[in-house]
GROMACS .gro file of C-alpha atoms in nm:
model
  362
    1MET     CA    1   6.898   8.785  10.929
    2GLN     CA    2   7.111   8.482  10.991
    3ASN     CA    3   6.861   8.245  10.825
    4GLN     CA    4   6.784   8.444  10.513
    5LYS     CA    5   6.846   8.287  10.177
    6PRO     CA    6   7.177   8.362   9.999
    7LEU     CA    7   7.182   8.669   9.778
    8ASN     CA    8   7.145   8.602   9.408
    9ILE     CA    9   7.337   8.891   9.255
   10HIS     CA   10   7.598   8.937   8.985
   11PRO     CA   11   7.787   9.251   9.082
   12LYS     CA   12   8.007   9.435   8.836
   13ARG     CA   13   8.161   9.670   9.094
   14ILE     CA   14   8.249   9.553   9.446
   15LEU     CA   15   8.391   9.740   9.745
   16VAL     CA   16   8.556   9.554  10.034
   17ILE     CA   17   8.606   9.758  10.353
   18THR     CA   18   8.878   9.662  10.603
   19LEU     CA   19   8.970   9.925  10.860
   20ARG     CA   20   9.174   9.750  11.128
   21TYR     CA   21   9.538   9.646  11.154
   22LEU     CA   22   9.800   9.541  10.901
   23GLY     CA   23   9.744   9.169  10.959
   24ASP     CA   24   9.368   9.208  10.913
   25THR     CA   25   9.431   9.358  10.570
   26LEU     CA   26   9.622   9.047  10.462
   27LEU     CA   27   9.366   8.812  10.620
   28VAL     CA   28   9.087   8.957  10.404
   29THR     CA   29   9.265   8.858  10.079
   30PRO     CA   30   9.105   8.509  10.066
   31LEU     CA   31   8.765   8.678  10.058
   32ILE     CA   32   8.882   8.912   9.782
   33SER     CA   33   9.012   8.616   9.580
   34SER     CA   34   8.682   8.434   9.635
   35LEU     CA   35   8.493   8.732   9.497
   36LYS     CA   36   8.719   8.753   9.192
   37GLN     CA   37   8.690   8.378   9.136
   38ALA     CA   38   8.310   8.399   9.140
   39TYR     CA   39   8.272   8.729   8.955
   40ALA     CA   40   8.560   8.723   8.709
   41ASP     CA   41   8.448   9.037   8.524
   42ALA     CA   42   8.384   9.243   8.836
   43GLU     CA   43   8.602   9.535   8.940
   44ILE     CA   44   8.701   9.504   9.305
   45ASP     CA   45   8.816   9.805   9.509
   46VAL     CA   46   8.934   9.798   9.870
   47LEU     CA   47   8.891  10.078  10.124
   48LEU     CA   48   9.154  10.055  10.396
   49PRO     CA   49   9.379  10.263  10.624
   50ALA     CA   50   9.640  10.446  10.419
   51ALA     CA   51   9.918  10.292  10.631
   52ASN     CA   52   9.807   9.941  10.529
   53ALA     CA   53   9.795   9.995  10.153
   54GLY     CA   54  10.134   9.831  10.098
   55MET     CA   55   9.995   9.495  10.212
   56LEU     CA   56   9.784   9.480   9.895
   57GLU     CA   57  10.050   9.603   9.651
   58GLY     CA   58  10.043   9.410   9.324
   59ASN     CA   59   9.733   9.210   9.420
   60PRO     CA   60   9.593   9.091   9.084
   61ASP     CA   61   9.236   9.067   9.214
   62ILE     CA   62   9.211   9.436   9.303
   63ARG     CA   63   9.144   9.725   9.066
   64LYS     CA   64   9.197  10.017   9.306
   65LEU     CA   65   9.283  10.093   9.666
   66ILE     CA   66   9.097  10.372   9.845
   67PRO     CA   67   9.318  10.488  10.136
   68LEU     CA   68   9.163  10.644  10.444
   69PRO     CA   69   9.370  10.850  10.692
   70SER     CA   70   9.415  10.677  11.026
   71LYS     CA   71   9.217  10.949  11.204
   72PRO     CA   72   9.007  11.124  10.939
   73SER     CA   73   8.834  11.447  11.028
   74LEU     CA   74   8.458  11.467  10.996
   75GLY     CA   75   8.504  11.665  10.675
   76GLN     CA   76   8.735  11.399  10.528
   77PHE     CA   77   8.494  11.121  10.620
   78LEU     CA   78   8.192  11.299  10.472
   79LYS     CA   79   8.389  11.374  10.155
   80LEU     CA   80   8.471  11.005  10.125
   81LEU     CA   81   8.107  10.905  10.167
   82PHE     CA   82   7.995  11.159   9.910
   83GLY     CA   83   8.258  11.039   9.662
   84ILE     CA   84   8.159  10.670   9.676
   85CYS     CA   85   7.783  10.707   9.733
   86ARG     CA   86   7.599  10.427   9.548
   87SER     CA   87   7.906  10.364   9.333
   88TYR     CA   88   7.912   9.988   9.389
   89ASP     CA   89   7.674   9.702   9.321
   90LEU     CA   90   7.802   9.527   9.634
   91ALA     CA   91   7.982   9.661   9.942
   92ILE     CA   92   8.114   9.434  10.217
   93SER     CA   93   8.213   9.550  10.564
   94SER     CA   94   8.461   9.301  10.711
   95GLN     CA   95   8.438   9.456  11.058
   96ALA     CA   96   8.141   9.519  11.287
   97GLY     CA   97   8.231   9.880  11.370
   98ASP     CA   98   8.012  10.183  11.306
   99ARG     CA   99   8.233  10.341  11.042
  100PRO     CA  100   8.271  10.039  10.808
  101THR     CA  101   7.896   9.971  10.833
  102LEU     CA  102   7.811  10.330  10.733
  103ILE     CA  103   8.059  10.315  10.445
  104ALA     CA  104   7.912   9.987  10.317
  105ARG     CA  105   7.557  10.119  10.328
  106THR     CA  106   7.651  10.444  10.157
  107ALA     CA  107   7.867  10.288   9.886
  108GLY     CA  108   7.670   9.975   9.797
  109LYS     CA  109   7.340   9.923   9.623
  110THR     CA  110   7.360   9.596   9.816
  111ALA     CA  111   7.544   9.613  10.150
  112ILE     CA  112   7.648   9.321  10.369
  113GLY     CA  113   7.864   9.311  10.678
  114PHE     CA  114   7.933   9.196  11.031
  115VAL     CA  115   7.734   9.319  11.329
  116PRO     CA  116   7.831   9.282  11.697
  117ASN     CA  117   7.682   9.012  11.916
  118ASP     CA  118   7.489   9.273  12.110
  119PRO     CA  119   7.127   9.352  12.013
  120GLY     CA  120   7.155   9.697  12.167
  121LYS     CA  121   7.439   9.786  11.930
  122ALA     CA  122   7.344   9.573  11.631
  123TRP     CA  123   6.982   9.670  11.569
  124TRP     CA  124   7.048   9.979  11.358
  125LYS     CA  125   7.321   9.801  11.162
  126ASN     CA  126   7.080   9.518  11.084
  127ARG     CA  127   6.838   9.781  10.957
  128LEU     CA  128   7.101   9.938  10.733
  129LEU     CA  129   7.250   9.620  10.587
  130ASP     CA  130   7.082   9.395  10.333
  131ARG     CA  131   7.245   9.094  10.497
  132SER     CA  132   7.437   9.077  10.822
  133LEU     CA  133   7.649   8.821  11.002
  134VAL     CA  134   7.686   8.825  11.378
  135PHE     CA  135   8.050   8.847  11.487
  136GLY     CA  136   8.016   8.639  11.802
  137VAL     CA  137   8.227   8.639  12.116
  138ASP     CA  138   8.347   8.287  12.036
  139TYR     CA  139   8.446   8.375  11.681
  140ASP     CA  140   8.651   8.148  11.456
  141HIS     CA  141   8.979   8.221  11.277
  142ALA     CA  142   8.971   8.559  11.104
  143VAL     CA  143   9.014   8.399  10.760
  144LEU     CA  144   8.715   8.172  10.816
  145GLU     CA  145   8.505   8.455  10.956
  146ASN     CA  146   8.567   8.661  10.642
  147LEU     CA  147   8.484   8.363  10.422
  148ARG     CA  148   8.139   8.339  10.582
  149PHE     CA  149   8.039   8.605  10.330
  150CYS     CA  150   8.081   8.338  10.061
  151ASP     CA  151   7.780   8.157  10.207
  152VAL     CA  152   7.579   8.480  10.197
  153LEU     CA  153   7.665   8.517   9.829
  154ASN     CA  154   7.647   8.145   9.747
  155ILE     CA  155   7.999   8.138   9.604
  156GLU     CA  156   8.294   7.903   9.656
  157PRO     CA  157   8.556   8.009   9.910
  158CYS     CA  158   8.925   8.051   9.826
  159TYR     CA  159   9.148   7.982  10.128
  160ARG     CA  160   9.487   8.109  10.017
  161LEU     CA  161   9.627   8.442  10.131
  162ASN     CA  162   9.771   8.670   9.866
  163PRO     CA  163  10.089   8.846   9.988
  164PRO     CA  164  10.198   9.175   9.826
  165GLN     CA  165  10.395   9.150   9.504
  166CYS     CA  166  10.672   9.375   9.374
  167ALA     CA  167  10.819   9.396   9.028
  168ALA     CA  168  11.175   9.354   9.158
  169PRO     CA  169  11.321   9.216   9.483
  170PRO     CA  170  11.524   9.438   9.719
  171ALA     CA  171  11.835   9.579   9.554
  172GLN     CA  172  12.066   9.401   9.797
  173MET     CA  173  11.942   9.051   9.870
  174PRO     CA  174  12.150   8.865  10.130
  175ALA     CA  175  12.350   8.562  10.029
  176ASN     CA  176  12.187   8.224  10.089
  177PRO     CA  177  12.128   8.060  10.325
  178TYR     CA  178  11.973   8.323  10.550
  179VAL     CA  179  11.709   8.345  10.823
  180VAL     CA  180  11.479   8.644  10.870
  181LEU     CA  181  11.412   8.756  11.229
  182HIS     CA  182  11.131   9.003  11.296
  183ILE     CA  183  11.195   9.076  11.662
  184MET     CA  184  10.977   9.373  11.757
  185PRO     CA  185  10.596   9.351  11.750
  186GLN     CA  186  10.391   9.668  11.748
  187TRP     CA  187  10.309   9.632  12.119
  188ARG     CA  188  10.522   9.526  12.414
  189TYR     CA  189  10.281   9.259  12.546
  190LYS     CA  190  10.348   9.044  12.235
  191GLN     CA  191  10.725   9.069  12.268
  192TRP     CA  192  10.958   8.777  12.343
  193HIS     CA  193  11.253   8.840  12.577
  194ARG     CA  194  11.591   8.973  12.462
  195ASP     CA  195  11.788   8.679  12.607
  196GLY     CA  196  11.583   8.443  12.398
  197TRP     CA  197  11.656   8.630  12.078
  198LEU     CA  198  12.027   8.647  12.159
  199GLY     CA  199  12.037   8.272  12.217
  200VAL     CA  200  11.852   8.197  11.894
  201MET     CA  201  12.076   8.429  11.693
  202SER     CA  202  12.392   8.271  11.833
  203PHE     CA  203  12.262   7.924  11.748
  204LEU     CA  204  12.176   8.022  11.391
  205ASN     CA  205  12.512   8.191  11.344
  206ARG     CA  206  12.694   7.876  11.461
  207SER     CA  207  12.477   7.674  11.222
  208GLY     CA  208  12.606   7.874  10.926
  209TYR     CA  209  12.307   8.099  10.855
  210GLN     CA  210  12.327   8.467  10.775
  211LEU     CA  211  12.086   8.663  10.995
  212VAL     CA  212  11.861   8.935  10.855
  213LEU     CA  213  11.672   9.164  11.093
  214THR     CA  214  11.353   9.331  10.974
  215GLY     CA  215  11.122   9.585  11.134
  216SER     CA  216  10.948   9.917  11.094
  217GLY     CA  217  11.120  10.251  11.068
  218GLN     CA  218  10.997  10.366  11.410
  219PRO     CA  219  11.288  10.531  11.599
  220ALA     CA  220  11.234  10.330  11.920
  221GLU     CA  221  11.231  10.003  11.728
  222LEU     CA  222  11.542  10.092  11.532
  223GLU     CA  223  11.726  10.180  11.852
  224SER     CA  224  11.620   9.851  12.016
  225LEU     CA  225  11.759   9.656  11.721
  226ARG     CA  226  12.084   9.853  11.728
  227GLU     CA  227  12.117   9.777  12.100
  228LEU     CA  228  12.063   9.409  12.027
  229GLU     CA  229  12.331   9.418  11.757
  230ARG     CA  230  12.578   9.569  12.003
  231GLN     CA  231  12.545   9.260  12.219
  232LEU     CA  232  12.641   9.022  11.937
  233ALA     CA  233  12.993   8.901  11.861
  234PHE     CA  234  12.912   8.850  11.491
  235PRO     CA  235  12.766   9.065  11.215
  236VAL     CA  236  12.401   9.063  11.107
  237THR     CA  237  12.218   9.240  10.824
  238ASN     CA  238  11.973   9.495  10.961
  239MET     CA  239  11.713   9.591  10.699
  240ALA     CA  240  11.458   9.740  10.940
  241GLY     CA  241  11.279  10.039  10.793
  242GLN     CA  242  11.440   9.995  10.450
  243LEU     CA  243  11.184   9.781  10.266
  244SER     CA  244  10.831   9.813  10.139
  245LEU     CA  245  10.595   9.535  10.241
  246ALA     CA  246  10.618   9.386   9.892
  247GLN     CA  247  10.998   9.389   9.910
  248LEU     CA  248  10.979   9.236  10.256
  249ALA     CA  249  10.760   8.956  10.119
  250ALA     CA  250  11.018   8.893   9.847
  251LEU     CA  251  11.297   8.884  10.106
  252ILE     CA  252  11.111   8.642  10.333
  253GLY     CA  253  11.005   8.429  10.038
  254GLN     CA  254  11.369   8.338   9.963
  255ALA     CA  255  11.469   8.274  10.327
  256ALA     CA  256  11.540   7.933  10.479
  257LEU     CA  257  11.330   8.031  10.780
  258PHE     CA  258  11.136   8.319  10.934
  259ILE     CA  259  11.094   8.367  11.310
  260GLY     CA  260  10.864   8.629  11.456
  261PRO     CA  261  10.608   8.715  11.725
  262ASP     CA  262  10.234   8.769  11.695
  263THR     CA  263  10.241   9.044  11.435
  264GLY     CA  264  10.118   9.120  11.084
  265ILE     CA  265  10.462   9.043  10.940
  266THR     CA  266  10.447   8.688  11.076
  267HIS     CA  267  10.115   8.646  10.894
  268LEU     CA  268  10.288   8.778  10.584
  269ALA     CA  269  10.574   8.530  10.626
  270ALA     CA  270  10.335   8.236  10.647
  271ALA     CA  271  10.158   8.354  10.332
  272THR     CA  272  10.483   8.349  10.131
  273GLY     CA  273  10.521   7.975  10.191
  274THR     CA  274  10.849   8.010  10.380
  275GLU     CA  275  10.898   7.794  10.690
  276THR     CA  276  10.766   8.012  10.973
  277ILE     CA  277  10.804   7.988  11.350
  278ALA     CA  278  10.549   8.206  11.530
  279LEU     CA  279  10.596   8.292  11.899
  280TYR     CA  280  10.254   8.339  12.061
  281GLY     CA  281  10.148   8.437  12.411
  282PRO     CA  282   9.819   8.605  12.511
  283THR     CA  283   9.660   8.582  12.165
  284ASP     CA  284   9.431   8.287  12.085
  285PRO     CA  285   9.586   8.085  11.798
  286LYS     CA  286   9.249   7.939  11.703
  287LYS     CA  287   9.140   8.290  11.607
  288TRP     CA  288   9.460   8.466  11.505
  289ALA     CA  289   9.741   8.220  11.424
  290PRO     CA  290   9.927   8.267  11.094
  291TRP     CA  291   9.735   8.087  10.820
  292PRO     CA  292   9.954   7.813  10.667
  293CYS     CA  293  10.024   7.870  10.299
  294ARG     CA  294   9.846   7.564  10.158
  295TYR     CA  295   9.594   7.500  10.430
  296VAL     CA  296   9.237   7.445  10.309
  297GLY     CA  297   8.956   7.375  10.549
  298ARG     CA  298   8.647   7.503  10.724
  299THR     CA  299   8.803   7.466  11.069
  300SER     CA  300   9.087   7.668  11.218
  301PRO     CA  301   9.431   7.513  11.158
  302PHE     CA  302   9.531   7.561  11.523
  303ALA     CA  303   9.366   7.496  11.858
  304SER     CA  304   9.353   7.759  12.131
  305VAL     CA  305   9.603   7.574  12.350
  306GLY     CA  306   9.927   7.402  12.255
  307SER     CA  307  10.223   7.425  12.022
  308LYS     CA  308  10.181   7.259  11.685
  309ARG     CA  309  10.305   7.249  11.327
  310ILE     CA  310  10.060   7.282  11.038
  311GLY     CA  311  10.205   7.308  10.688
  312ASN     CA  312  10.478   7.573  10.680
  313VAL     CA  313  10.381   7.723  11.019
  314TYR     CA  314  10.513   7.603  11.353
  315LEU     CA  315  10.330   7.784  11.630
  316LEU     CA  316  10.510   7.791  11.966
  317GLN     CA  317  10.286   7.896  12.253
  318GLY     CA  318  10.419   8.038  12.580
  319PHE     CA  319  10.298   7.908  12.914
  320SER     CA  320  10.213   8.012  13.268
  321ASP     CA  321  10.157   7.833  13.598
  322ARG     CA  322   9.819   8.002  13.616
  323ASN     CA  323   9.688   7.811  13.311
  324CYS     CA  324   9.570   8.140  13.165
  325VAL     CA  325   9.705   8.101  12.811
  326PRO     CA  326   9.560   8.231  12.588
  327CYS     CA  327   9.392   8.507  12.784
  328GLN     CA  328   9.318   8.733  12.483
  329LEU     CA  329   9.417   9.028  12.704
  330GLU     CA  330   9.685   9.293  12.662
  331GLY     CA  331   9.947   9.129  12.879
  332CYS     CA  332   9.957   9.059  13.252
  333ASP     CA  333   9.906   9.427  13.339
  334ARG     CA  334   9.624   9.471  13.087
  335HIS     CA  335   9.781   9.737  12.870
  336ARG     CA  336   9.981   9.734  12.550
  337ASN     CA  337  10.312   9.817  12.716
  338SER     CA  338  10.273   9.533  12.963
  339HIS     CA  339  10.492   9.225  12.985
  340SER     CA  340  10.336   8.879  12.931
  341GLU     CA  341  10.449   8.606  13.168
  342CYS     CA  342  10.373   8.335  12.914
  343LEU     CA  343  10.625   8.485  12.669
  344ASP     CA  344  10.874   8.569  12.944
  345ARG     CA  345  10.879   8.201  13.038
  346LEU     CA  346  10.917   8.066  12.682
  347PRO     CA  347  11.279   7.941  12.689
  348ALA     CA  348  11.533   7.987  12.413
  349SER     CA  349  11.613   7.615  12.435
  350LEU     CA  350  11.262   7.522  12.319
  351VAL     CA  351  11.275   7.768  12.030
  352ILE     CA  352  11.622   7.643  11.929
  353GLU     CA  353  11.502   7.283  11.939
  354THR     CA  354  11.210   7.379  11.715
  355ILE     CA  355  11.441   7.563  11.474
  356GLY     CA  356  11.653   7.251  11.436
  357GLU     CA  357  11.346   7.038  11.371
  358VAL     CA  358  11.200   7.277  11.115
  359LEU     CA  359  11.528   7.317  10.926
  360ARG     CA  360  11.583   6.939  10.915
  361GLN     CA  361  11.231   6.872  10.789
  362GLY     CA  362  11.211   7.175  10.562
   0.00000   0.00000   0.00000
């Protein structure tokens, strides 16, 4: 299927299916924009986890969002399939899983999607799909992987991410200049150490910046941020759990700087155009680094190894004596609540030095 000619279709209704994490939802927006650019009169719907819908708020390329519960029952899933059966001229599965493939085949008169690099698992998906792309072990950046569908459709790619948009910014915007700190990733193995954050916050406070903390409304995360605040000798603005994703994008978009770990919100920050420092450990930057706001190219902006600045994104990579970075594993203990030595060893002094450089150049 890899060598088949591009499809020559002119769809009027398109469904894009993205069923993974929050960051993946944002990273599919260049594909959505490419589709709208090529098929200006087409109506584009997106099927996604209900919890991720806020990432596409106000997206001008999308007609409708179709939210799916995070763990739908068999009855809910069958009802969904029945409701969208053959409703679209084109359906695209942006993941190689069973569920998105079945949805694409059911919904689309023409169905295209990724299949795993495993003939034993891919054969039936190849049979179902009109065109398939192998999602290989050595895959490229997620944005570029999604844009491979442009070659299948013989359309021009659009490389810019489209962050969520809100009609009005948060009711209480902090006074300029301010820096946004998103301290807590979803999983422990992506987390930088507390002493590092305290050192960075003290430096920024001495430099005259107001500090704004953001985060989810999860009780454990809120308590961790409150504990961090108790260790500070100066006030900060804690907006964790108070903002929609569109409001968060508006907040970050007016900041002097954003600093965060490997998380969907750091991808969002990069997409707003704000100067962004991303703290990475086990994750491969070549595949999953934040996509710089104005970066255009058919190669990943970042290499797998090394710290580097591209556009508005400065990626700082942790390190280990074992030369194992990036391992693409869930921390040193191989589970999501594990620590990661590479992030534990990333010193505050290096991050502070980078902050000074970014603020001077920005």
